[in-house]
JSON list of C-alpha atoms in Angstrom, two decimals:
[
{"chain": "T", "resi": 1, "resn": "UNK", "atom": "CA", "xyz": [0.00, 0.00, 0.00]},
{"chain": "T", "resi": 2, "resn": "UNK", "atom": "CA", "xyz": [1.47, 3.59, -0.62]},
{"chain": "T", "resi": 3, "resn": "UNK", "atom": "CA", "xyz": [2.85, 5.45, 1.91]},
{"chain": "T", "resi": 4, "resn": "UNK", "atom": "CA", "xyz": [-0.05, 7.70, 3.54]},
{"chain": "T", "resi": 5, "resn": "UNK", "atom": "CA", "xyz": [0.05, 10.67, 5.56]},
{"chain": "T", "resi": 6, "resn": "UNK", "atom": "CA", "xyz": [-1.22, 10.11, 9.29]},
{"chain": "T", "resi": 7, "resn": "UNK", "atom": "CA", "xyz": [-4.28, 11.57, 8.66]},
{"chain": "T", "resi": 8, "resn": "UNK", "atom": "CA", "xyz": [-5.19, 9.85, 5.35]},
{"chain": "T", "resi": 9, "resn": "UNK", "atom": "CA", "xyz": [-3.84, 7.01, 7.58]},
{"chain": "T", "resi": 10, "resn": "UNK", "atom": "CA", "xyz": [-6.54, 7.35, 9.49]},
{"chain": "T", "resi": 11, "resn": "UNK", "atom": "CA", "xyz": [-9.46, 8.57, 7.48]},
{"chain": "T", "resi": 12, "resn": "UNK", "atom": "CA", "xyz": [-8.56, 4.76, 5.23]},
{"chain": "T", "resi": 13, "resn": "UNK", "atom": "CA", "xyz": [-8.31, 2.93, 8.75]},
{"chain": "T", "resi": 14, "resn": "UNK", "atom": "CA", "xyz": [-12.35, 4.56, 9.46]},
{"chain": "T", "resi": 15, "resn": "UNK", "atom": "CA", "xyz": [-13.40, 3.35, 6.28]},
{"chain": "T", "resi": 16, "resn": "UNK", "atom": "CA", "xyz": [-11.78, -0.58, 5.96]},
{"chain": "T", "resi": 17, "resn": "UNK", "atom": "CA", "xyz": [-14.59, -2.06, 7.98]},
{"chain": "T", "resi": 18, "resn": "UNK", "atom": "CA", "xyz": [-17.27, -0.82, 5.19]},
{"chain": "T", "resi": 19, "resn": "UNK", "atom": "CA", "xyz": [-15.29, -0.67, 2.33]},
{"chain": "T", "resi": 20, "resn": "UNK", "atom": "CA", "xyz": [-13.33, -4.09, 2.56]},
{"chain": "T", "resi": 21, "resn": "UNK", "atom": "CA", "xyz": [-15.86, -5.79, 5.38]},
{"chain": "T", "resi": 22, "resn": "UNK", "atom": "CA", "xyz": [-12.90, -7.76, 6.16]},
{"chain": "T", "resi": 23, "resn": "UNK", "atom": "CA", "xyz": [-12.75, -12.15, 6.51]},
{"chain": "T", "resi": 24, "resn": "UNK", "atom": "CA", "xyz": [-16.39, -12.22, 8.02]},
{"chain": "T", "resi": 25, "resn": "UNK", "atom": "CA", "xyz": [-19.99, -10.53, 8.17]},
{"chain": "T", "resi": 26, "resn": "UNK", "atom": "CA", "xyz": [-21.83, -10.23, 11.62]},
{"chain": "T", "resi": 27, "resn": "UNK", "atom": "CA", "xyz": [-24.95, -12.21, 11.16]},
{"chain": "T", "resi": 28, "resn": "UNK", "atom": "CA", "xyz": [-25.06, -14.89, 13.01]},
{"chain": "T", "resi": 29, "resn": "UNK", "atom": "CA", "xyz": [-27.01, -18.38, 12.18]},
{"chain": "T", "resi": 30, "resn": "UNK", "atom": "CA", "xyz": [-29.84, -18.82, 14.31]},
{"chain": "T", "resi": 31, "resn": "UNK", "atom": "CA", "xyz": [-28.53, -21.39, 16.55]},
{"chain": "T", "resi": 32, "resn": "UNK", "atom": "CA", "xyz": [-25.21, -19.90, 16.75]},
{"chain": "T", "resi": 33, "resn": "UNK", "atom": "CA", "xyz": [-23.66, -19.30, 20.69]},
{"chain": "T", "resi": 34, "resn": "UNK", "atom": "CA", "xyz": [-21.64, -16.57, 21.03]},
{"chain": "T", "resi": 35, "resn": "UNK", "atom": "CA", "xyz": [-20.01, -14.81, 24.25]},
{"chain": "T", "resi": 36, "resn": "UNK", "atom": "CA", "xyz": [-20.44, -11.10, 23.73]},
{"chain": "T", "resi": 37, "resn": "UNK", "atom": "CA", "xyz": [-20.38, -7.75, 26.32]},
{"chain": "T", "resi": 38, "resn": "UNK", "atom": "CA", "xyz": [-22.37, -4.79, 26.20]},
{"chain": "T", "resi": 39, "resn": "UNK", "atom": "CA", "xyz": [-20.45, -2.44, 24.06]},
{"chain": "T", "resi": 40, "resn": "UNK", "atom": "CA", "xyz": [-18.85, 0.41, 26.27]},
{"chain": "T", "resi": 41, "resn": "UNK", "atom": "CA", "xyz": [-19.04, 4.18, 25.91]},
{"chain": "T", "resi": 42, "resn": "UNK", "atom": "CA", "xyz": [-15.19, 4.71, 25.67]},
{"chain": "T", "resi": 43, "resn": "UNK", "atom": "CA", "xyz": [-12.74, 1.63, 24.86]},
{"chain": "T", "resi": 44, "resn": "UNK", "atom": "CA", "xyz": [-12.33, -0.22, 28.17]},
{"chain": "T", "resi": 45, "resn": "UNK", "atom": "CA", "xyz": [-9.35, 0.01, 30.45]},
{"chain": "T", "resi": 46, "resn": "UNK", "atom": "CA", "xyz": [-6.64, -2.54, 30.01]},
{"chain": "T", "resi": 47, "resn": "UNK", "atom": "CA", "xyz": [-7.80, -5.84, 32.16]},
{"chain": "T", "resi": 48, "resn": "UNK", "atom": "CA", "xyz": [-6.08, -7.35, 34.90]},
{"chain": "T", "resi": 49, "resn": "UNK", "atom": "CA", "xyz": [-3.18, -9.44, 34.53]},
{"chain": "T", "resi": 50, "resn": "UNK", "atom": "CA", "xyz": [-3.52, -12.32, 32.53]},
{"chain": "T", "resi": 51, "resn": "UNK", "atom": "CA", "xyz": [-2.12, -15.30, 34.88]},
{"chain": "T", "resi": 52, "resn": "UNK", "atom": "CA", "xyz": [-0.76, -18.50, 32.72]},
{"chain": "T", "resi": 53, "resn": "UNK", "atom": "CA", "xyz": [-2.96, -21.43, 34.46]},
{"chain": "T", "resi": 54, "resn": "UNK", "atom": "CA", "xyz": [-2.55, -25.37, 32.89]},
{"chain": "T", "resi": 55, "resn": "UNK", "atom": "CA", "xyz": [-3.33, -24.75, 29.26]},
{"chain": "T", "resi": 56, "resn": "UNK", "atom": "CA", "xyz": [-2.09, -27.29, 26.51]},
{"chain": "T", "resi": 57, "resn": "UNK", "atom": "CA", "xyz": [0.31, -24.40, 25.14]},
{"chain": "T", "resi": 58, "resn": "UNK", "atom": "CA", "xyz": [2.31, -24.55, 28.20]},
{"chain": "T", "resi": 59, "resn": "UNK", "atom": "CA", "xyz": [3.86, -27.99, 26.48]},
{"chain": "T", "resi": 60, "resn": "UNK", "atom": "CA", "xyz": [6.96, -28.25, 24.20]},
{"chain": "T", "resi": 61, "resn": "UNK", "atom": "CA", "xyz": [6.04, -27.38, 20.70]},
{"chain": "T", "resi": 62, "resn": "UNK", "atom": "CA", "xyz": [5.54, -31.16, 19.43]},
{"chain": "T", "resi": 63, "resn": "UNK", "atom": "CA", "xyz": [3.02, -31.81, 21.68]},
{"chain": "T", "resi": 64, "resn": "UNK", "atom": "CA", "xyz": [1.46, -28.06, 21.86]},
{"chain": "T", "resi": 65, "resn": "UNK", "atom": "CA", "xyz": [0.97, -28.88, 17.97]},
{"chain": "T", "resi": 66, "resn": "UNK", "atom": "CA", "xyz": [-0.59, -32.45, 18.14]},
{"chain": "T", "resi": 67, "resn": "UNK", "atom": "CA", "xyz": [-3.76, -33.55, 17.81]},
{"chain": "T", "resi": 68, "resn": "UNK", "atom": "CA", "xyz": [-4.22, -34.00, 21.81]},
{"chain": "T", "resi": 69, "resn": "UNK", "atom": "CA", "xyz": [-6.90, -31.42, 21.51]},
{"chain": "T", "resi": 70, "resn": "UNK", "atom": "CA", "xyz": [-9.23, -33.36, 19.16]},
{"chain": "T", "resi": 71, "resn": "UNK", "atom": "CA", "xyz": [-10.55, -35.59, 22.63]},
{"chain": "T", "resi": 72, "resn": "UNK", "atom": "CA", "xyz": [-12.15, -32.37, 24.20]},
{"chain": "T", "resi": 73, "resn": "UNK", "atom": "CA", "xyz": [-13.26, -30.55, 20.98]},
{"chain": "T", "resi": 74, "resn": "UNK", "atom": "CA", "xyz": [-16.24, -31.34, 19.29]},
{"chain": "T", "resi": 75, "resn": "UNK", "atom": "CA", "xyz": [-14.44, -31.60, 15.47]},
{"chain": "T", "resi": 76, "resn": "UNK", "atom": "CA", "xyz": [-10.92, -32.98, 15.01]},
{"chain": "T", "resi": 77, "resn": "UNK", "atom": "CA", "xyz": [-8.30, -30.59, 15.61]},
{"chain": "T", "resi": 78, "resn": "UNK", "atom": "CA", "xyz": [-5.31, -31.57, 13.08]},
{"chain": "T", "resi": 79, "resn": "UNK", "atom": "CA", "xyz": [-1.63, -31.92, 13.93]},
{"chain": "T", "resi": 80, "resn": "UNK", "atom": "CA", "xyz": [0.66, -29.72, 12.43]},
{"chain": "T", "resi": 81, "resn": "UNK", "atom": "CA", "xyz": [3.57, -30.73, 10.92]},
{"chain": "T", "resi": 82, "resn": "UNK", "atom": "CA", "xyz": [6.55, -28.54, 12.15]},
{"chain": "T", "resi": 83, "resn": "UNK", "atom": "CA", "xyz": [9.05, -29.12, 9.45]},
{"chain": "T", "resi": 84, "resn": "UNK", "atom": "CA", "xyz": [6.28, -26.81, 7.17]},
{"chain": "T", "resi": 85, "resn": "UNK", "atom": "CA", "xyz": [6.85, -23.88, 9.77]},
{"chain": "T", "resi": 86, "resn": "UNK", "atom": "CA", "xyz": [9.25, -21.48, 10.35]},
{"chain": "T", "resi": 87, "resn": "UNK", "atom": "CA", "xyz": [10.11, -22.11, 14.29]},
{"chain": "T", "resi": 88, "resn": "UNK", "atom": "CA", "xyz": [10.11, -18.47, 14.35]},
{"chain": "T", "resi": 89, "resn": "UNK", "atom": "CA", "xyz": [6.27, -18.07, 14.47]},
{"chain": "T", "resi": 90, "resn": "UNK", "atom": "CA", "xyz": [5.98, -21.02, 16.83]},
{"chain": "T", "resi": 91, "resn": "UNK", "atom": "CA", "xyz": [4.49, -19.90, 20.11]},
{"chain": "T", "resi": 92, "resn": "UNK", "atom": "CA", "xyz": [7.01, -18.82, 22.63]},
{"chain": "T", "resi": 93, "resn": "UNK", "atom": "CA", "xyz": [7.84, -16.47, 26.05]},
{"chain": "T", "resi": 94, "resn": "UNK", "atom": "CA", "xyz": [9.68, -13.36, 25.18]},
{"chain": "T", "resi": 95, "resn": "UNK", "atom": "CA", "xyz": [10.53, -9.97, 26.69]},
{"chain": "T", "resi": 96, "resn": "UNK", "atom": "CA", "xyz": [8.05, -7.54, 26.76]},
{"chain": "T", "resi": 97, "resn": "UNK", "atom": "CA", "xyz": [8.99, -4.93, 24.57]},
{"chain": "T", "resi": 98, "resn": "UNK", "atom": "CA", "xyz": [5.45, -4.08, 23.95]},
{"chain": "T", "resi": 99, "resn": "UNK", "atom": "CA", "xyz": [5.28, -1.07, 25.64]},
{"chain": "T", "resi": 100, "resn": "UNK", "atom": "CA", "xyz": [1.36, -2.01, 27.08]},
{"chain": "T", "resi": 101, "resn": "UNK", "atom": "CA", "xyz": [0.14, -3.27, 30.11]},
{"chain": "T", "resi": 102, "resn": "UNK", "atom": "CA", "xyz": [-0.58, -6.27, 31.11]},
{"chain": "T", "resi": 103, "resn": "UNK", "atom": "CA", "xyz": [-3.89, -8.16, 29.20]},
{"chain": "T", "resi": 104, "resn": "UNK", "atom": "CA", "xyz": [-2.90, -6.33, 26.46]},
{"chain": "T", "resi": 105, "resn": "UNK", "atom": "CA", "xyz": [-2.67, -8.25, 22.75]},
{"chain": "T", "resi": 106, "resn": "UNK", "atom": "CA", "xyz": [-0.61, -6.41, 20.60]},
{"chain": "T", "resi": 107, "resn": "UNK", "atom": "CA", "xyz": [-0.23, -7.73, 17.08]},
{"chain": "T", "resi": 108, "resn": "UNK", "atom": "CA", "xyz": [2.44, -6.50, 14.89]},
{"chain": "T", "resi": 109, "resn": "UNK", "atom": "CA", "xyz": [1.35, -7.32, 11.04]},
{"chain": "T", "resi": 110, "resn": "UNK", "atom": "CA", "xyz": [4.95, -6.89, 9.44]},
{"chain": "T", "resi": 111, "resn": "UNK", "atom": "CA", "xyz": [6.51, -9.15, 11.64]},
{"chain": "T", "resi": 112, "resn": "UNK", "atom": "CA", "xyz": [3.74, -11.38, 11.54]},
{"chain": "T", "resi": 113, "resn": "UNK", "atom": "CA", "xyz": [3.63, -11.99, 15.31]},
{"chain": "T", "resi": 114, "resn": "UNK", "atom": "CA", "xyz": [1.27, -11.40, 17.63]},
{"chain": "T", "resi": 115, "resn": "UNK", "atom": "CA", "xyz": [1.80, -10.60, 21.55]},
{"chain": "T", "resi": 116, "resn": "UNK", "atom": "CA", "xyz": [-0.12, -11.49, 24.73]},
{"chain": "T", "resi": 117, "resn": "UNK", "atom": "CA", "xyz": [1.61, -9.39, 27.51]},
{"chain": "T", "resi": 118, "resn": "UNK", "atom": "CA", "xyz": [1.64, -10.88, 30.89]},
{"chain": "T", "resi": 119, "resn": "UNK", "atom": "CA", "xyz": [2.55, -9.53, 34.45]},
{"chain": "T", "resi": 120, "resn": "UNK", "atom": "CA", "xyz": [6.17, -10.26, 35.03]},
{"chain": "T", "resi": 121, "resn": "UNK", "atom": "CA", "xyz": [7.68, -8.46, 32.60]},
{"chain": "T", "resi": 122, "resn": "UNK", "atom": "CA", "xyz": [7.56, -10.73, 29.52]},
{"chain": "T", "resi": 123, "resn": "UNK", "atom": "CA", "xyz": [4.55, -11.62, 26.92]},
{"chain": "T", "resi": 124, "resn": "UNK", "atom": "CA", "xyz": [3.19, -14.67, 24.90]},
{"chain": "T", "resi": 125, "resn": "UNK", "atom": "CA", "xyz": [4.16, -14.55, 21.24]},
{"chain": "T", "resi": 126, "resn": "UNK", "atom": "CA", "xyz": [2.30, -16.44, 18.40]},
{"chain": "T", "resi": 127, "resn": "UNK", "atom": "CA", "xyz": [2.62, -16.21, 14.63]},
{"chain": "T", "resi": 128, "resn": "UNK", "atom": "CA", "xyz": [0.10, -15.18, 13.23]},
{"chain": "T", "resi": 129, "resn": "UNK", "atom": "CA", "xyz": [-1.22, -14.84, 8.65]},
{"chain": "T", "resi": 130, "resn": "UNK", "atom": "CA", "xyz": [-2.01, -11.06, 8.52]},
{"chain": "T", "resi": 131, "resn": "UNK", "atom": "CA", "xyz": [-3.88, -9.39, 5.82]},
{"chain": "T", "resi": 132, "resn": "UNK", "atom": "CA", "xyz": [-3.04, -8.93, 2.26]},
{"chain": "T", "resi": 133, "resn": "UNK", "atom": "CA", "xyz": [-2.26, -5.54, 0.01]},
{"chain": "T", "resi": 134, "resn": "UNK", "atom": "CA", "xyz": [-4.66, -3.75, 0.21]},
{"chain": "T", "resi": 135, "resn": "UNK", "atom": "CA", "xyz": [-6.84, -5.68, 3.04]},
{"chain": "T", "resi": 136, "resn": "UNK", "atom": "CA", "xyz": [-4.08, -4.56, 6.21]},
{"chain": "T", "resi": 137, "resn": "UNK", "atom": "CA", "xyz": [-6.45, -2.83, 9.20]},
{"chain": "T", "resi": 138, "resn": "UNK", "atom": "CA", "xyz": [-4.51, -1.30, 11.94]},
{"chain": "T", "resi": 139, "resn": "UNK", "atom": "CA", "xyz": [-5.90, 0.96, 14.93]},
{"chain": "T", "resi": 140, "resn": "UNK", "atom": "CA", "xyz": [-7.17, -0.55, 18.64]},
{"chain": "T", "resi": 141, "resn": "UNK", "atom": "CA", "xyz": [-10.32, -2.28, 19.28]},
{"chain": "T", "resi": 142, "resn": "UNK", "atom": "CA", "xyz": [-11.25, -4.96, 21.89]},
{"chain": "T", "resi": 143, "resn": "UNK", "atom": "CA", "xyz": [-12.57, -8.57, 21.92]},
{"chain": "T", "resi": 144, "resn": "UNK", "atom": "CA", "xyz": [-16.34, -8.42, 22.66]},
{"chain": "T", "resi": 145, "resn": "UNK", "atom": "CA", "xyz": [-17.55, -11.56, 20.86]},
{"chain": "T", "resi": 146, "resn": "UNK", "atom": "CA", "xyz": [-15.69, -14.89, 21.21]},
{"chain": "T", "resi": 147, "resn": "UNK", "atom": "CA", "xyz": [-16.87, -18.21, 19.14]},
{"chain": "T", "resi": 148, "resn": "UNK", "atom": "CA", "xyz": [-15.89, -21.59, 19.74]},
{"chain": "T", "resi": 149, "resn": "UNK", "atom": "CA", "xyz": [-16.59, -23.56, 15.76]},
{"chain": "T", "resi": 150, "resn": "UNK", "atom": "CA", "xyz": [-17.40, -19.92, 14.37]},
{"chain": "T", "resi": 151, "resn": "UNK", "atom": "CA", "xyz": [-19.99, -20.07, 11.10]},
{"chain": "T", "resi": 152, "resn": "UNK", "atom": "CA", "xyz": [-18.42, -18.28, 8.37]},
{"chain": "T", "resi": 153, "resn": "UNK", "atom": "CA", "xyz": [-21.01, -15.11, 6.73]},
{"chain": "T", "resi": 154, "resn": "UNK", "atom": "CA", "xyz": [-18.51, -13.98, 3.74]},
{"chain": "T", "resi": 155, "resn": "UNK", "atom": "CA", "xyz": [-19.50, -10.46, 3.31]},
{"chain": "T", "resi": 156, "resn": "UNK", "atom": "CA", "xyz": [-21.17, -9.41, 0.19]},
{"chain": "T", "resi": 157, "resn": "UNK", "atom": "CA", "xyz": [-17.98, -7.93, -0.94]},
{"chain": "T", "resi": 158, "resn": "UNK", "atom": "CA", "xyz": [-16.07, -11.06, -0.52]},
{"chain": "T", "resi": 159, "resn": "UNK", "atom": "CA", "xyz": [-18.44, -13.03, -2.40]},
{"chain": "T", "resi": 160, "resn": "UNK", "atom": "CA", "xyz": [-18.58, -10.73, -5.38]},
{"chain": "T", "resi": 161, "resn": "UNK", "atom": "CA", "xyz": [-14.71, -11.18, -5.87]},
{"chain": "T", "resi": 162, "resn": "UNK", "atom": "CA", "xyz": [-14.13, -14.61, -4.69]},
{"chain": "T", "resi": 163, "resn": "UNK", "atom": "CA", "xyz": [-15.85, -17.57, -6.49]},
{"chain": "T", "resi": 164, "resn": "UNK", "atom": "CA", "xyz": [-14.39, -19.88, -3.72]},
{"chain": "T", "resi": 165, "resn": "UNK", "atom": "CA", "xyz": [-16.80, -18.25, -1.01]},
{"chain": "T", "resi": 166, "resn": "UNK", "atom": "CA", "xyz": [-20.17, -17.93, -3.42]},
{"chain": "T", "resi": 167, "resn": "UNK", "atom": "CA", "xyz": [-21.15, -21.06, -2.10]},
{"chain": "T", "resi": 168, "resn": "UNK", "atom": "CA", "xyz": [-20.92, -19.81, 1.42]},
{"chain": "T", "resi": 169, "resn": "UNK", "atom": "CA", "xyz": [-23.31, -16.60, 0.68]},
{"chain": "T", "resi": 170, "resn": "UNK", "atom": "CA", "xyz": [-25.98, -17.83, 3.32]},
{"chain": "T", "resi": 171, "resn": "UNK", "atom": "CA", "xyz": [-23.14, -19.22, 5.69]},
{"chain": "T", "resi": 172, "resn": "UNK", "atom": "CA", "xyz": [-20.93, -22.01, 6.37]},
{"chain": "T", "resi": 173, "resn": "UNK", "atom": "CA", "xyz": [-21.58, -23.80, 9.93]},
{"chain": "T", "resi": 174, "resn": "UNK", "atom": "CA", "xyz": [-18.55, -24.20, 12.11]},
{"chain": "T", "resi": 175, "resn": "UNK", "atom": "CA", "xyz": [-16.14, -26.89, 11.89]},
{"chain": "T", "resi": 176, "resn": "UNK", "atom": "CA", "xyz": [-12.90, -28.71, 10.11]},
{"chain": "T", "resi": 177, "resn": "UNK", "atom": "CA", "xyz": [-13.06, -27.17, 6.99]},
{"chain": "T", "resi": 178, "resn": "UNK", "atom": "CA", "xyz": [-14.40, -23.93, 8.12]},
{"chain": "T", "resi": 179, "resn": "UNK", "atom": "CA", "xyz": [-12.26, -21.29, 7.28]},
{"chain": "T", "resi": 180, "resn": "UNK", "atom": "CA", "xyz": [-12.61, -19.32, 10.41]},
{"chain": "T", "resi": 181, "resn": "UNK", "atom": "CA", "xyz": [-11.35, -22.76, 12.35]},
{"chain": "T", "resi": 182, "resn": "UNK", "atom": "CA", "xyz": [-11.37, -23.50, 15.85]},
{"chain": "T", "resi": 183, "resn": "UNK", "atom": "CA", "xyz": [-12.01, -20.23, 17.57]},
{"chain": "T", "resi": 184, "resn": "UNK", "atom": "CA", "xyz": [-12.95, -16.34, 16.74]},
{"chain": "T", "resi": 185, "resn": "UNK", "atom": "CA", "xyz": [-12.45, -13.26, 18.60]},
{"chain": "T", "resi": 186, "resn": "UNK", "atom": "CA", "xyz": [-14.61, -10.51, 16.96]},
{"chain": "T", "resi": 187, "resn": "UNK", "atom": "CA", "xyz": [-12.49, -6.65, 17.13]},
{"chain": "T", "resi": 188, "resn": "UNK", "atom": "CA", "xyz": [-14.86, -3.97, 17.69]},
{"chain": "T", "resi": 189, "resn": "UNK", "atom": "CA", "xyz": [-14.65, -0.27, 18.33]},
{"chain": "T", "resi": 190, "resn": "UNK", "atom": "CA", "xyz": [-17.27, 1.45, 20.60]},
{"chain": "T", "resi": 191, "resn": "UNK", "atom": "CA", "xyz": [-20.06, -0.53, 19.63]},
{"chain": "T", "resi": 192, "resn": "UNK", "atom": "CA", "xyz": [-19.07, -0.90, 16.15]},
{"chain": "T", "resi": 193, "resn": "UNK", "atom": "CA", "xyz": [-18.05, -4.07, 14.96]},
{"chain": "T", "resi": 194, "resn": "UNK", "atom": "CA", "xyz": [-14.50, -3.93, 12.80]},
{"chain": "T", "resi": 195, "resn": "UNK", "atom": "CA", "xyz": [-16.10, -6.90, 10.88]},
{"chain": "T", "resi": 196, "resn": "UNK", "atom": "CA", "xyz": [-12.27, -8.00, 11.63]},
{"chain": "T", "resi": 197, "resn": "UNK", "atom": "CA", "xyz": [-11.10, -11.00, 13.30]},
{"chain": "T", "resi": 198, "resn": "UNK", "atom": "CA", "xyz": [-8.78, -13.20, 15.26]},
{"chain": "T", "resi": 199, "resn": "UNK", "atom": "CA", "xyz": [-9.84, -16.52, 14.44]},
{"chain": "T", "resi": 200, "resn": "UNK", "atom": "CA", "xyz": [-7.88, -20.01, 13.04]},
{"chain": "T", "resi": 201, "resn": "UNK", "atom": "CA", "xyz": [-7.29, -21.60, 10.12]},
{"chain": "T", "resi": 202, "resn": "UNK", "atom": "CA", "xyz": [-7.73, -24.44, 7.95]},
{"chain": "T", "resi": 203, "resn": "UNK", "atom": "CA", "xyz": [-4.33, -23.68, 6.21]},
{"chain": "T", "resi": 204, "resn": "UNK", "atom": "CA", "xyz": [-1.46, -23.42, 9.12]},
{"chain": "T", "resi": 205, "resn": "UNK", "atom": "CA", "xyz": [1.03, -23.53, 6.93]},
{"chain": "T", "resi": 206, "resn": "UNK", "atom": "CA", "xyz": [-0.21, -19.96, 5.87]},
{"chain": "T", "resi": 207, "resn": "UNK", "atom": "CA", "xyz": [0.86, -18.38, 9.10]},
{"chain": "T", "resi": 208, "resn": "UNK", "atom": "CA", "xyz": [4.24, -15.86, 8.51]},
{"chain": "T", "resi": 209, "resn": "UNK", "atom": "CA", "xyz": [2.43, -14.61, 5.42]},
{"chain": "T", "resi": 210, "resn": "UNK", "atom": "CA", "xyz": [0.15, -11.86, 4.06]},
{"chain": "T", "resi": 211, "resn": "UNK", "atom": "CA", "xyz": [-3.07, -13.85, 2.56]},
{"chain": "T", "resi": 212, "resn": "UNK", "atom": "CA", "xyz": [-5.90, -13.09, 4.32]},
{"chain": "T", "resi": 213, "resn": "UNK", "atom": "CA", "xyz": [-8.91, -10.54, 3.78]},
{"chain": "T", "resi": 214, "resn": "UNK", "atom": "CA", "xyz": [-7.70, -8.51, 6.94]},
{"chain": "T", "resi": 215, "resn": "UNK", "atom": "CA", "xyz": [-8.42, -10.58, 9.72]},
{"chain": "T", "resi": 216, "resn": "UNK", "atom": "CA", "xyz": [-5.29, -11.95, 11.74]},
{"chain": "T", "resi": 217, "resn": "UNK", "atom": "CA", "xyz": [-5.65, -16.21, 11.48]},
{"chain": "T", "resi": 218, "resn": "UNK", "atom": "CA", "xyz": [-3.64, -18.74, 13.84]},
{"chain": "T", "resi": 219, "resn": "UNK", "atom": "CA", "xyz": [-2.99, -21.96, 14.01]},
{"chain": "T", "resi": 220, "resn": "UNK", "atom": "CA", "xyz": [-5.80, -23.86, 15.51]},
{"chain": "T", "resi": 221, "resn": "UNK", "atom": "CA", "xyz": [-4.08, -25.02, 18.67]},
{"chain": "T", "resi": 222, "resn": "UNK", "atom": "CA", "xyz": [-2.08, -21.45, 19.09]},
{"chain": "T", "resi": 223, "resn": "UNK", "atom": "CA", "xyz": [-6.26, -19.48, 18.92]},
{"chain": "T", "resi": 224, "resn": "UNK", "atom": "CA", "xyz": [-7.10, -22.15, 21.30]},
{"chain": "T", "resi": 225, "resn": "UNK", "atom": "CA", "xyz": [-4.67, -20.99, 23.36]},
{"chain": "T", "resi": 226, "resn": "UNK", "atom": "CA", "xyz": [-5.12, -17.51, 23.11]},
{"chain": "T", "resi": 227, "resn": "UNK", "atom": "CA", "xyz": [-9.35, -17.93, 23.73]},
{"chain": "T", "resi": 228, "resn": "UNK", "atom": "CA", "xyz": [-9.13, -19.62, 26.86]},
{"chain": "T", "resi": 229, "resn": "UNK", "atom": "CA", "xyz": [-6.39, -17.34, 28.25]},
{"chain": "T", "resi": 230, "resn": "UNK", "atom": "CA", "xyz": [-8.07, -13.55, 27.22]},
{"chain": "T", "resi": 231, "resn": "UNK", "atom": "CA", "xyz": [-11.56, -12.05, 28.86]},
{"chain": "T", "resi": 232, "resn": "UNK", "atom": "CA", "xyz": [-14.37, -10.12, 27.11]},
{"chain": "T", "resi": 233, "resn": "UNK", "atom": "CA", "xyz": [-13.17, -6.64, 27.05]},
{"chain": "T", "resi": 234, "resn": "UNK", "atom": "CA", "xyz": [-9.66, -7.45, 26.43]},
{"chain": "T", "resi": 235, "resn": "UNK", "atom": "CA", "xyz": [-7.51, -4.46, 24.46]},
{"chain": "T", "resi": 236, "resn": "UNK", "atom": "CA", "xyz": [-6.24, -5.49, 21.04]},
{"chain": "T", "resi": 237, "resn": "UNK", "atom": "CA", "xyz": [-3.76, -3.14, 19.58]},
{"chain": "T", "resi": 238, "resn": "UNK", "atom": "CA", "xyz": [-2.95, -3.71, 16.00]},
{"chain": "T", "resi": 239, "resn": "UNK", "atom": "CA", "xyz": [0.08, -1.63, 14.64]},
{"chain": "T", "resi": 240, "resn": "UNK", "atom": "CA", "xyz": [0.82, -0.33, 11.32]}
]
């Protein structure tokens, strides 16, 4: 994308949401659970520190990346096969160079990571498929949906251009070959929804690269993770 002043910055980061509407629309299927918070007047204060308790990403990376999950999750959740990843987007425990406070996710698009910063100084990093040309989002929003099996509502947009998701015009139901995978976390601002998304993915080996319609994917077991560790409310800070 050309280089943009910080207020055309700013006037294209407004529009995104209804010009691009992003990986997902925001009709739900009738049946469809979802977690969700009333929408605040002002975005919320940063939550309380998040606390690592016994969650399958505390293991070494070949079993963190098995298919241990599949015996507590309704669908099969697939192994991944590390040689096809680039260790550096593995999760991991790093310094906190963040800059934000603790319960913070901070997700830095051109180095495809994003960061879960915890009390003691350090954060959780994951790597993470970011949008691409032309679909990036930046800006701060917080988590007030979160979907376990998300259906899939391709915007209209999305399936005027893409043949693959025509199909899908009424909805996909969650599952294994739902692109949204395991988990979603739905971005919104106020009590706007972004139409933007941290969700998983059918396609792990697409995580260190720019393919998505905007959203921010994982690997199944890394959103997993992430869901069961993060509140409603939680600050998400996506960088330019």
């Amino acid at each position: 994308m050309p280089h943009l002043s910080s207020l055309g910055r700013l006037v294209l980061i407004a529009a995104l949401p209804l010009a691009l509407a992003a990986c997902a629309g925001s009709r739900p299927l009738p049946n469809q659970a979802a977690v969700q918070t009333p929408a605040p007047a002002f975005a919320p204060a940063p939550v309380p520190p998040v606390t690592a308790g016994p969650i399958v990403g505390d293991l070494d990376s070949s079993s963190r990346y098995g298919d241990q999950l599949t015996a507590s999750e309704p669908y099969p959740v697939k192994s991944v096969n590390l040689e096809k990843v680039d260790p550096r987007f593995l999760k991991q425990t790093v310094p906190n160079t963040t800059g934000e406070a603790p319960g913070t996710i901070v997700i830095d698009p051109s180095e495809r990571h994003l960061y879960l910063v915890q009390s003691d100084g350090t954060a959780i990093r994951y790597g993470v498929g970011v949008g691409r040309e032309g679909f990036a989002w930046s800006g701060q929003a917080y988590i007030r949906r979160k979907l376990e099996w998300p259906d899939w509502h391709p915007p209209a947009e999305m399936v005027a251009r893409d043949p693959h998701a025509r199909p899908y015009a009424n909805g996909m139901p969650g599952g294994p070959g739902n692109p949204l995978g395991a988990r979603s976390m739905t971005l919104w601002q106020g009590d706007k929804d972004t139409l933007f998304r941290i969700h998983g993915t059918v396609e792990p080996y697409s995580i260190g690269k720019a393919v998505s319609s905007g959203c921010i994917r994982m690997m199944n077991q890394d959103v997993i993770d992430l869901y069961d560790r993060v509140p409603l409310g939680t600050k998400v800070v996506v960088r330019s």
